[in-house]
C-alpha cells in the first residue's frame, strides 16, 4: 500500500533530520541545522500526505475510517504530532538545537512503528464512534507536547550541569540558556495538559456512549489518570512552590515516562479494553 | 500565654494543614503512585483466580487491604476525600483574597510597586500635567485599555488592565473537580448499572444489577423484537443491532434500533448494545398440510423434541444435514402413530413436492433452520452524568483561562518635576507569558510616548 511507502520515507527523513541536527551541534555549523529544518518540513508534508492517503485507501477498501485506531497508526500519528509541535517550537524560540533532542524521539517512534502490522484492518463496532476520533487526536497532541517537554528537560539537565561546572566549551555550550530551556519545559506542558485533559474527557464520553460507564478503572484509564496527576503535581510545584530548573526537569521526565507507560506499557505489559496492542 | 503566641491555635493549624499546597502535591503524587497497584493486580476477579497466583498468606494480606477492589476501598476513597477537602479549603482560603485584589486594584504607581515591576520606562515633558494626562489616557485607551484616572496630591495616576478573567481560571478548574466528584457520587448513590440478555421476541422488566445479587425493576418493559448481525467479508462483525420496543402502561411508547455507540434512552434508563449470542439450539420450521392442500399450521421443532399433531401422531426432528446427498439442506424426522412402528424420513428444504410422494395422510414442508439470537444489553441509570459533563466542560474552560489568558496591567504616573517639567513613569506587568508581553509593552510604550506630538 502506498501510504506505507510514504511512512517509510517519513522514517528515513526523521532519521536524516536527527542526524543533521546532531551533526550541526557537533560541527557547530548552523547551515547543517538549517538543512535539518527543511528536512523536518519535508517530513511533515510527506507524513501528512501519508495519513491522508491512508484515510483515503481505507475508504477504497470499503472500511472507511480515520487512521488512528491501532498501534501502528497511533505511533505514526504521534511522530507526526511531535514533528509539527517541534517545528512550531523551533520557529517561536528561534533555536535549532532542540532538534537534536526532539527529532530522535520521532525517529525512534517510527522505527518502532514499522515493526508493527501496517495493514488497514476493519474496526470492531465499539471503535466506530466520533468520540474515538476526538479522543485519539487530543491524547496524542498532548503526548507529543510532553515528549517535547521531556526532550528539552534533558537539554536543561545537561546545560545546567555544565553551567555549575562553569564550562562553556563543547557541544553543550551551544544549547540555549537554562532560563529559556526551563521556560520551554513548562510551556510545553501547559499545552500538553489541557489536551490530555480533553483526551481523558472525550475517552470518558466515548465509553459512556458505548457501555454506559464513563469511568471503570481499567488499566488504560487509570494510567491516563496517573499521567494527569503527575503533570498536575508539576504545575502546582512550579506555580506555588517555585519548583524550577532541575527538579522541574526531573518531574517532566517522570511525567513523560508515565506517558510512555500509559501509551505502550499498558498494552504490552498489562491488559485492557483498548484496541492497540494486539498489533 | 507565651506558648500560644509561638504556635498558632489548634484550629488554625488544622486550617493551615488543609490549605497547604504542599499537601496537595503530596496527595497528587500518592494518588498517582497507589493507583498503579490496581493496574498491575487485576481487579474484581473471582477468588479462585487470585489463589492460583498468590500464596495463601499473600492473598489474605492483600484481601485485607482491599487490593482486589482497591479503587472502591475505604482507604482510597478517604484519599479522594482528603484531596477534595484540601482543594475546597485552598479555594475558600484564596478566592476572597483574589477577588479583593481584582476588585480593588492598585491604581496608583507608588515607589514600592514601581520597584517590583521589571518593565518600565521614564521620561520628561514640558507643558501642563493635566493635558499630558489626558493625552496619555487617550493613547492607553487606543493601544491597550481604557485607564482609570486617580489624582493624588499633585500627581496623576493612570491604571489600565486586560485579561482579568485569567485570575479566575484556577478557581474554575478547581471547582470543576468538585463538580465532577458530586456528579460521580450522585450517579453511584441514585443510579445503577446492570446487564441483561433478551432473546428475540422476549421481554424483560427487571435487570440484574452488576456486582450484586439485587435485581432492579425498570418500571416498564423492554422487548427485543429482532436482532441482526452484519459482517465484513472476512467474517469479522461489522455492526450488530437490536430492534427494541418499550412497553409502558400496556402499550408501546418507544421503538428504536440500537447499535453499539447508539443507545436507547427511556425515563432516564439507557440501554446499550453490548453483546449477542445464540440462545438454546436451533429450531426447524416445518409446515404441515393435508394431501388436498389445506393447511394444518406450522411447527417449530427443537432438536429431538417430540411434538404432537392431534389426530395423527407425533413428530420429532432428529437430524439435520447442510447438504444431504447433494440435494441441499435437509431435516430428518421420526413420525410415530399410535399402534404403528415409528417411521423415519428426510425432508428437503423447500421441496414439499418430494414429500407429497410419501404414502401418508399429511405432507410436511421443511422451511429451514432458524437459530434464535439473544441481544446482550448494558443497562444504566446515572442521574449524575450530566453534572459530570458540566464539570468536564468547566475544567477545559478553566484550564484555557488559566493557561492562555494573562492578566496584564499598565500604570502611568505623571508628577511635577523639580525642573518644572512633567515627570512621567510608565510600568507594566503580566501574570503569564511575559516574553510575548514584552513586545506588546513596546507597542504600548511607543503609543503613549508619541501621543500629543
Ligand atoms: C488537592 C487539591 C488541590 C489543591 C489544594 C490545589 C491548590 C492550588 C493552588 C493554591 C493554586 C495556586 C493558585 C494561585 O497561584 O494563586 C493552584 C493552581 C492551579 N491548580 Fe490546583 N489544587 C489542587 C488540585 C488541582 C488539580 C487536581 C488540578 C488539575 C487540573 C489543579 C489545577 C490547577 C491549575 C491549572 C492551577 C494554575 C497553575 C498555573 O497557574 O500555572 N489543581 N492550585
PDB file of N, CA and C in Angstrom, chain B residues 61-124:
ATOM      1  N   UNK B  61      -3.415 -11.172  53.082  1.00  0.00           N
ATOM      2  CA  UNK B  61      -2.940  -9.815  53.341  1.00  0.00           C
ATOM      3  C   UNK B  61      -3.527  -8.831  52.328  1.00  0.00           C
ATOM      4  N   UNK B  62      -3.470  -9.211  51.061  1.00  0.00           N
ATOM      5  CA  UNK B  62      -3.942  -8.317  50.019  1.00  0.00           C
ATOM      6  C   UNK B  62      -5.442  -8.118  50.108  1.00  0.00           C
ATOM      7  N   UNK B  63      -6.144  -9.196  50.477  1.00  0.00           N
ATOM      8  CA  UNK B  63      -7.588  -9.099  50.604  1.00  0.00           C
ATOM      9  C   UNK B  63      -7.936  -8.161  51.752  1.00  0.00           C
ATOM     10  N   UNK B  64      -7.133  -8.261  52.807  1.00  0.00           N
ATOM     11  CA  UNK B  64      -7.316  -7.445  53.994  1.00  0.00           C
ATOM     12  C   UNK B  64      -7.295  -5.955  53.659  1.00  0.00           C
ATOM     13  N   UNK B  65      -6.361  -5.548  52.825  1.00  0.00           N
ATOM     14  CA  UNK B  65      -6.266  -4.124  52.475  1.00  0.00           C
ATOM     15  C   UNK B  65      -6.975  -3.817  51.158  1.00  0.00           C
ATOM     16  N   UNK B  66      -7.864  -4.725  50.763  1.00  0.00           N
ATOM     17  CA  UNK B  66      -8.740  -4.465  49.618  1.00  0.00           C
ATOM     18  C   UNK B  66      -8.019  -4.254  48.304  1.00  0.00           C
ATOM     19  N   UNK B  67      -6.891  -4.930  48.116  1.00  0.00           N
ATOM     20  CA  UNK B  67      -6.150  -4.679  46.878  1.00  0.00           C
ATOM     21  C   UNK B  67      -6.839  -5.277  45.665  1.00  0.00           C
ATOM     22  N   UNK B  68      -7.855  -6.110  45.898  1.00  0.00           N
ATOM     23  CA  UNK B  68      -8.526  -6.719  44.742  1.00  0.00           C
ATOM     24  C   UNK B  68      -9.700  -5.876  44.259  1.00  0.00           C
ATOM     25  N   UNK B  69     -10.004  -4.822  45.009  1.00  0.00           N
ATOM     26  CA  UNK B  69     -11.002  -3.859  44.551  1.00  0.00           C
ATOM     27  C   UNK B  69     -10.612  -2.513  45.133  1.00  0.00           C
ATOM     28  N   UNK B  70      -9.355  -2.129  44.854  1.00  0.00           N
ATOM     29  CA  UNK B  70      -8.764  -1.029  45.607  1.00  0.00           C
ATOM     30  C   UNK B  70      -9.403   0.319  45.323  1.00  0.00           C
ATOM     31  N   UNK B  71      -9.925   0.519  44.095  1.00  0.00           N
ATOM     32  CA  UNK B  71     -10.447   1.847  43.775  1.00  0.00           C
ATOM     33  C   UNK B  71     -11.757   2.120  44.501  1.00  0.00           C
ATOM     34  N   UNK B  72     -12.357   1.070  45.098  1.00  0.00           N
ATOM     35  CA  UNK B  72     -13.555   1.290  45.892  1.00  0.00           C
ATOM     36  C   UNK B  72     -13.290   1.032  47.366  1.00  0.00           C
ATOM     37  N   UNK B  73     -12.013   0.881  47.729  1.00  0.00           N
ATOM     38  CA  UNK B  73     -11.700   0.590  49.119  1.00  0.00           C
ATOM     39  C   UNK B  73     -11.818   1.855  49.955  1.00  0.00           C
ATOM     40  N   UNK B  74     -11.974   1.640  51.255  1.00  0.00           N
ATOM     41  CA  UNK B  74     -12.147   2.773  52.153  1.00  0.00           C
ATOM     42  C   UNK B  74     -10.928   3.684  52.120  1.00  0.00           C
ATOM     43  N   UNK B  75      -9.732   3.090  52.116  1.00  0.00           N
ATOM     44  CA  UNK B  75      -8.543   3.950  52.179  1.00  0.00           C
ATOM     45  C   UNK B  75      -8.385   4.788  50.919  1.00  0.00           C
ATOM     46  N   UNK B  76      -8.740   4.235  49.768  1.00  0.00           N
ATOM     47  CA  UNK B  76      -8.609   5.007  48.535  1.00  0.00           C
ATOM     48  C   UNK B  76      -9.650   6.133  48.507  1.00  0.00           C
ATOM     49  N   UNK B  77     -10.881   5.795  48.932  1.00  0.00           N
ATOM     50  CA  UNK B  77     -11.922   6.823  48.965  1.00  0.00           C
ATOM     51  C   UNK B  77     -11.565   7.927  49.949  1.00  0.00           C
ATOM     52  N   UNK B  78     -10.937   7.533  51.084  1.00  0.00           N
ATOM     53  CA  UNK B  78     -10.521   8.546  52.056  1.00  0.00           C
ATOM     54  C   UNK B  78      -9.492   9.496  51.451  1.00  0.00           C
ATOM     55  N   UNK B  79      -8.606   8.939  50.631  1.00  0.00           N
ATOM     56  CA  UNK B  79      -7.628   9.810  49.977  1.00  0.00           C
ATOM     57  C   UNK B  79      -8.322  10.797  49.052  1.00  0.00           C
ATOM     58  N   UNK B  80      -9.349  10.316  48.347  1.00  0.00           N
ATOM     59  CA  UNK B  80     -10.092  11.212  47.465  1.00  0.00           C
ATOM     60  C   UNK B  80     -10.820  12.292  48.269  1.00  0.00           C
ATOM     61  N   UNK B  81     -11.315  11.886  49.460  1.00  0.00           N
ATOM     62  CA  UNK B  81     -11.979  12.867  50.321  1.00  0.00           C
ATOM     63  C   UNK B  81     -10.970  13.919  50.778  1.00  0.00           C
ATOM     64  N   UNK B  82      -9.799  13.456  51.210  1.00  0.00           N
ATOM     65  CA  UNK B  82      -8.749  14.378  51.644  1.00  0.00           C
ATOM     66  C   UNK B  82      -8.404  15.347  50.510  1.00  0.00           C
ATOM     67  N   UNK B  83      -8.264  14.807  49.333  1.00  0.00           N
ATOM     68  CA  UNK B  83      -7.952  15.584  48.140  1.00  0.00           C
ATOM     69  C   UNK B  83      -9.003  16.674  47.929  1.00  0.00           C
ATOM     70  N   UNK B  84     -10.276  16.284  48.050  1.00  0.00           N
ATOM     71  CA  UNK B  84     -11.358  17.235  47.801  1.00  0.00           C
ATOM     72  C   UNK B  84     -11.440  18.296  48.894  1.00  0.00           C
ATOM     73  N   UNK B  85     -11.246  17.856  50.149  1.00  0.00           N
ATOM     74  CA  UNK B  85     -11.279  18.818  51.256  1.00  0.00           C
ATOM     75  C   UNK B  85     -10.142  19.820  51.093  1.00  0.00           C
ATOM     76  N   UNK B  86      -8.961  19.312  50.770  1.00  0.00           N
ATOM     77  CA  UNK B  86      -7.793  20.149  50.536  1.00  0.00           C
ATOM     78  C   UNK B  86      -8.070  21.175  49.439  1.00  0.00           C
ATOM     79  N   UNK B  87      -8.619  20.679  48.366  1.00  0.00           N
ATOM     80  CA  UNK B  87      -8.921  21.533  47.215  1.00  0.00           C
ATOM     81  C   UNK B  87      -9.937  22.604  47.588  1.00  0.00           C
ATOM     82  N   UNK B  88     -10.975  22.197  48.305  1.00  0.00           N
ATOM     83  CA  UNK B  88     -12.030  23.151  48.673  1.00  0.00           C
ATOM     84  C   UNK B  88     -11.497  24.192  49.639  1.00  0.00           C
ATOM     85  N   UNK B  89     -10.758  23.743  50.669  1.00  0.00           N
ATOM     86  CA  UNK B  89     -10.225  24.689  51.656  1.00  0.00           C
ATOM     87  C   UNK B  89      -9.302  25.692  50.985  1.00  0.00           C
ATOM     88  N   UNK B  90      -8.438  25.186  50.123  1.00  0.00           N
ATOM     89  CA  UNK B  90      -7.491  26.036  49.412  1.00  0.00           C
ATOM     90  C   UNK B  90      -8.233  27.120  48.650  1.00  0.00           C
ATOM     91  N   UNK B  91      -9.309  26.709  48.014  1.00  0.00           N
ATOM     92  CA  UNK B  91     -10.069  27.640  47.196  1.00  0.00           C
ATOM     93  C   UNK B  91     -10.803  28.651  48.070  1.00  0.00           C
ATOM     94  N   UNK B  92     -11.428  28.142  49.153  1.00  0.00           N
ATOM     95  CA  UNK B  92     -12.150  29.037  50.067  1.00  0.00           C
ATOM     96  C   UNK B  92     -11.183  30.041  50.683  1.00  0.00           C
ATOM     97  N   UNK B  93      -9.976  29.578  50.960  1.00  0.00           N
ATOM     98  CA  UNK B  93      -8.965  30.429  51.578  1.00  0.00           C
ATOM     99  C   UNK B  93      -8.510  31.546  50.640  1.00  0.00           C
ATOM    100  N   UNK B  94      -8.313  31.186  49.381  1.00  0.00           N
ATOM    101  CA  UNK B  94      -7.685  32.141  48.478  1.00  0.00           C
ATOM    102  C   UNK B  94      -8.640  32.960  47.621  1.00  0.00           C
ATOM    103  N   UNK B  95      -9.811  32.398  47.352  1.00  0.00           N
ATOM    104  CA  UNK B  95     -10.703  33.080  46.423  1.00  0.00           C
ATOM    105  C   UNK B  95     -11.066  34.495  46.876  1.00  0.00           C
ATOM    106  N   UNK B  96     -11.466  34.680  48.149  1.00  0.00           N
ATOM    107  CA  UNK B  96     -11.822  36.046  48.565  1.00  0.00           C
ATOM    108  C   UNK B  96     -10.654  37.016  48.435  1.00  0.00           C
ATOM    109  N   UNK B  97      -9.452  36.519  48.746  1.00  0.00           N
ATOM    110  CA  UNK B  97      -8.273  37.400  48.631  1.00  0.00           C
ATOM    111  C   UNK B  97      -8.074  37.832  47.187  1.00  0.00           C
ATOM    112  N   UNK B  98      -8.213  36.850  46.293  1.00  0.00           N
ATOM    113  CA  UNK B  98      -8.035  37.151  44.882  1.00  0.00           C
ATOM    114  C   UNK B  98      -9.095  38.150  44.431  1.00  0.00           C
ATOM    115  N   UNK B  99     -10.326  37.919  44.882  1.00  0.00           N
ATOM    116  CA  UNK B  99     -11.437  38.777  44.472  1.00  0.00           C
ATOM    117  C   UNK B  99     -11.190  40.215  44.925  1.00  0.00           C
ATOM    118  N   UNK B 100     -10.658  40.340  46.150  1.00  0.00           N
ATOM    119  CA  UNK B 100     -10.373  41.653  46.691  1.00  0.00           C
ATOM    120  C   UNK B 100      -9.336  42.373  45.831  1.00  0.00           C
ATOM    121  N   UNK B 101      -8.303  41.626  45.469  1.00  0.00           N
ATOM    122  CA  UNK B 101      -7.240  42.221  44.657  1.00  0.00           C
ATOM    123  C   UNK B 101      -7.789  42.649  43.300  1.00  0.00           C
ATOM    124  N   UNK B 102      -8.668  41.812  42.740  1.00  0.00           N
ATOM    125  CA  UNK B 102      -9.213  42.132  41.425  1.00  0.00           C
ATOM    126  C   UNK B 102     -10.172  43.311  41.506  1.00  0.00           C
ATOM    127  N   UNK B 103     -10.971  43.360  42.601  1.00  0.00           N
ATOM    128  CA  UNK B 103     -11.953  44.437  42.757  1.00  0.00           C
ATOM    129  C   UNK B 103     -11.290  45.778  43.054  1.00  0.00           C
ATOM    130  N   UNK B 104     -10.280  45.736  43.913  1.00  0.00           N
ATOM    131  CA  UNK B 104      -9.596  46.976  44.287  1.00  0.00           C
ATOM    132  C   UNK B 104      -8.150  46.924  43.824  1.00  0.00           C
ATOM    133  N   UNK B 105      -7.931  47.088  42.551  1.00  0.00           N
ATOM    134  CA  UNK B 105      -6.548  47.007  42.072  1.00  0.00           C
ATOM    135  C   UNK B 105      -5.754  48.216  42.557  1.00  0.00           C
ATOM    136  N   UNK B 106      -4.450  48.055  42.605  1.00  0.00           N
ATOM    137  CA  UNK B 106      -3.609  49.196  42.980  1.00  0.00           C
ATOM    138  C   UNK B 106      -3.560  50.130  41.785  1.00  0.00           C
ATOM    139  N   UNK B 107      -4.288  51.211  41.909  1.00  0.00           N
ATOM    140  CA  UNK B 107      -4.382  52.106  40.756  1.00  0.00           C
ATOM    141  C   UNK B 107      -3.287  53.162  40.772  1.00  0.00           C
ATOM    142  N   UNK B 108      -2.565  53.208  41.894  1.00  0.00           N
ATOM    143  CA  UNK B 108      -1.511  54.226  41.978  1.00  0.00           C
ATOM    144  C   UNK B 108      -0.140  53.567  41.896  1.00  0.00           C
ATOM    145  N   UNK B 109       0.682  54.155  41.068  1.00  0.00           N
ATOM    146  CA  UNK B 109       2.030  53.616  40.915  1.00  0.00           C
ATOM    147  C   UNK B 109       2.941  54.305  41.918  1.00  0.00           C
ATOM    148  N   UNK B 110       3.054  53.695  43.098  1.00  0.00           N
ATOM    149  CA  UNK B 110       3.969  54.298  44.069  1.00  0.00           C
ATOM    150  C   UNK B 110       5.351  53.682  43.951  1.00  0.00           C
ATOM    151  N   UNK B 111       6.271  54.191  44.755  1.00  0.00           N
ATOM    152  CA  UNK B 111       7.667  53.751  44.642  1.00  0.00           C
ATOM    153  C   UNK B 111       7.824  52.235  44.839  1.00  0.00           C
ATOM    154  N   UNK B 112       7.100  51.711  45.858  1.00  0.00           N
ATOM    155  CA  UNK B 112       7.230  50.288  46.178  1.00  0.00           C
ATOM    156  C   UNK B 112       6.804  49.412  45.015  1.00  0.00           C
ATOM    157  N   UNK B 113       5.635  49.781  44.455  1.00  0.00           N
ATOM    158  CA  UNK B 113       5.124  48.995  43.343  1.00  0.00           C
ATOM    159  C   UNK B 113       6.096  49.086  42.167  1.00  0.00           C
ATOM    160  N   UNK B 114       6.591  50.286  41.948  1.00  0.00           N
ATOM    161  CA  UNK B 114       7.478  50.500  40.801  1.00  0.00           C
ATOM    162  C   UNK B 114       8.685  49.575  40.859  1.00  0.00           C
ATOM    163  N   UNK B 115       9.199  49.389  42.076  1.00  0.00           N
ATOM    164  CA  UNK B 115      10.396  48.555  42.229  1.00  0.00           C
ATOM    165  C   UNK B 115      10.148  47.107  41.804  1.00  0.00           C
ATOM    166  N   UNK B 116       8.895  46.630  41.984  1.00  0.00           N
ATOM    167  CA  UNK B 116       8.630  45.228  41.674  1.00  0.00           C
ATOM    168  C   UNK B 116       8.374  44.996  40.188  1.00  0.00           C
ATOM    169  N   UNK B 117       8.251  46.061  39.416  1.00  0.00           N
ATOM    170  CA  UNK B 117       7.898  45.889  38.002  1.00  0.00           C
ATOM    171  C   UNK B 117       9.141  45.976  37.131  1.00  0.00           C
ATOM    172  N   UNK B 118       9.382  44.936  36.370  1.00  0.00           N
ATOM    173  CA  UNK B 118      10.616  44.919  35.587  1.00  0.00           C
ATOM    174  C   UNK B 118      10.454  45.687  34.277  1.00  0.00           C
ATOM    175  N   UNK B 119       9.217  45.808  33.804  1.00  0.00           N
ATOM    176  CA  UNK B 119       9.009  46.546  32.558  1.00  0.00           C
ATOM    177  C   UNK B 119       8.639  47.986  32.902  1.00  0.00           C
ATOM    178  N   UNK B 120       9.544  48.911  32.648  1.00  0.00           N
ATOM    179  CA  UNK B 120       9.188  50.303  32.928  1.00  0.00           C
ATOM    180  C   UNK B 120      10.057  51.247  32.105  1.00  0.00           C
ATOM    181  N   UNK B 121       9.593  52.467  32.029  1.00  0.00           N
ATOM    182  CA  UNK B 121      10.342  53.490  31.309  1.00  0.00           C
ATOM    183  C   UNK B 121       9.974  54.843  31.921  1.00  0.00           C
ATOM    184  N   UNK B 122      10.861  55.812  31.806  1.00  0.00           N
ATOM    185  CA  UNK B 122      10.537  57.152  32.332  1.00  0.00           C
ATOM    186  C   UNK B 122      11.069  58.213  31.394  1.00  0.00           C
ATOM    187  N   UNK B 123      10.369  59.335  31.379  1.00  0.00           N
ATOM    188  CA  UNK B 123      10.791  60.456  30.549  1.00  0.00           C
ATOM    189  C   UNK B 123      10.194  61.747  31.107  1.00  0.00           C
ATOM    190  N   UNK B 124      10.588  62.893  30.485  1.00  0.00           N
ATOM    191  CA  UNK B 124      10.073  64.189  30.970  1.00  0.00           C
ATOM    192  C   UNK B 124       9.440  64.957  29.823  1.00  0.00           C
TER     193      UNK B 124
END
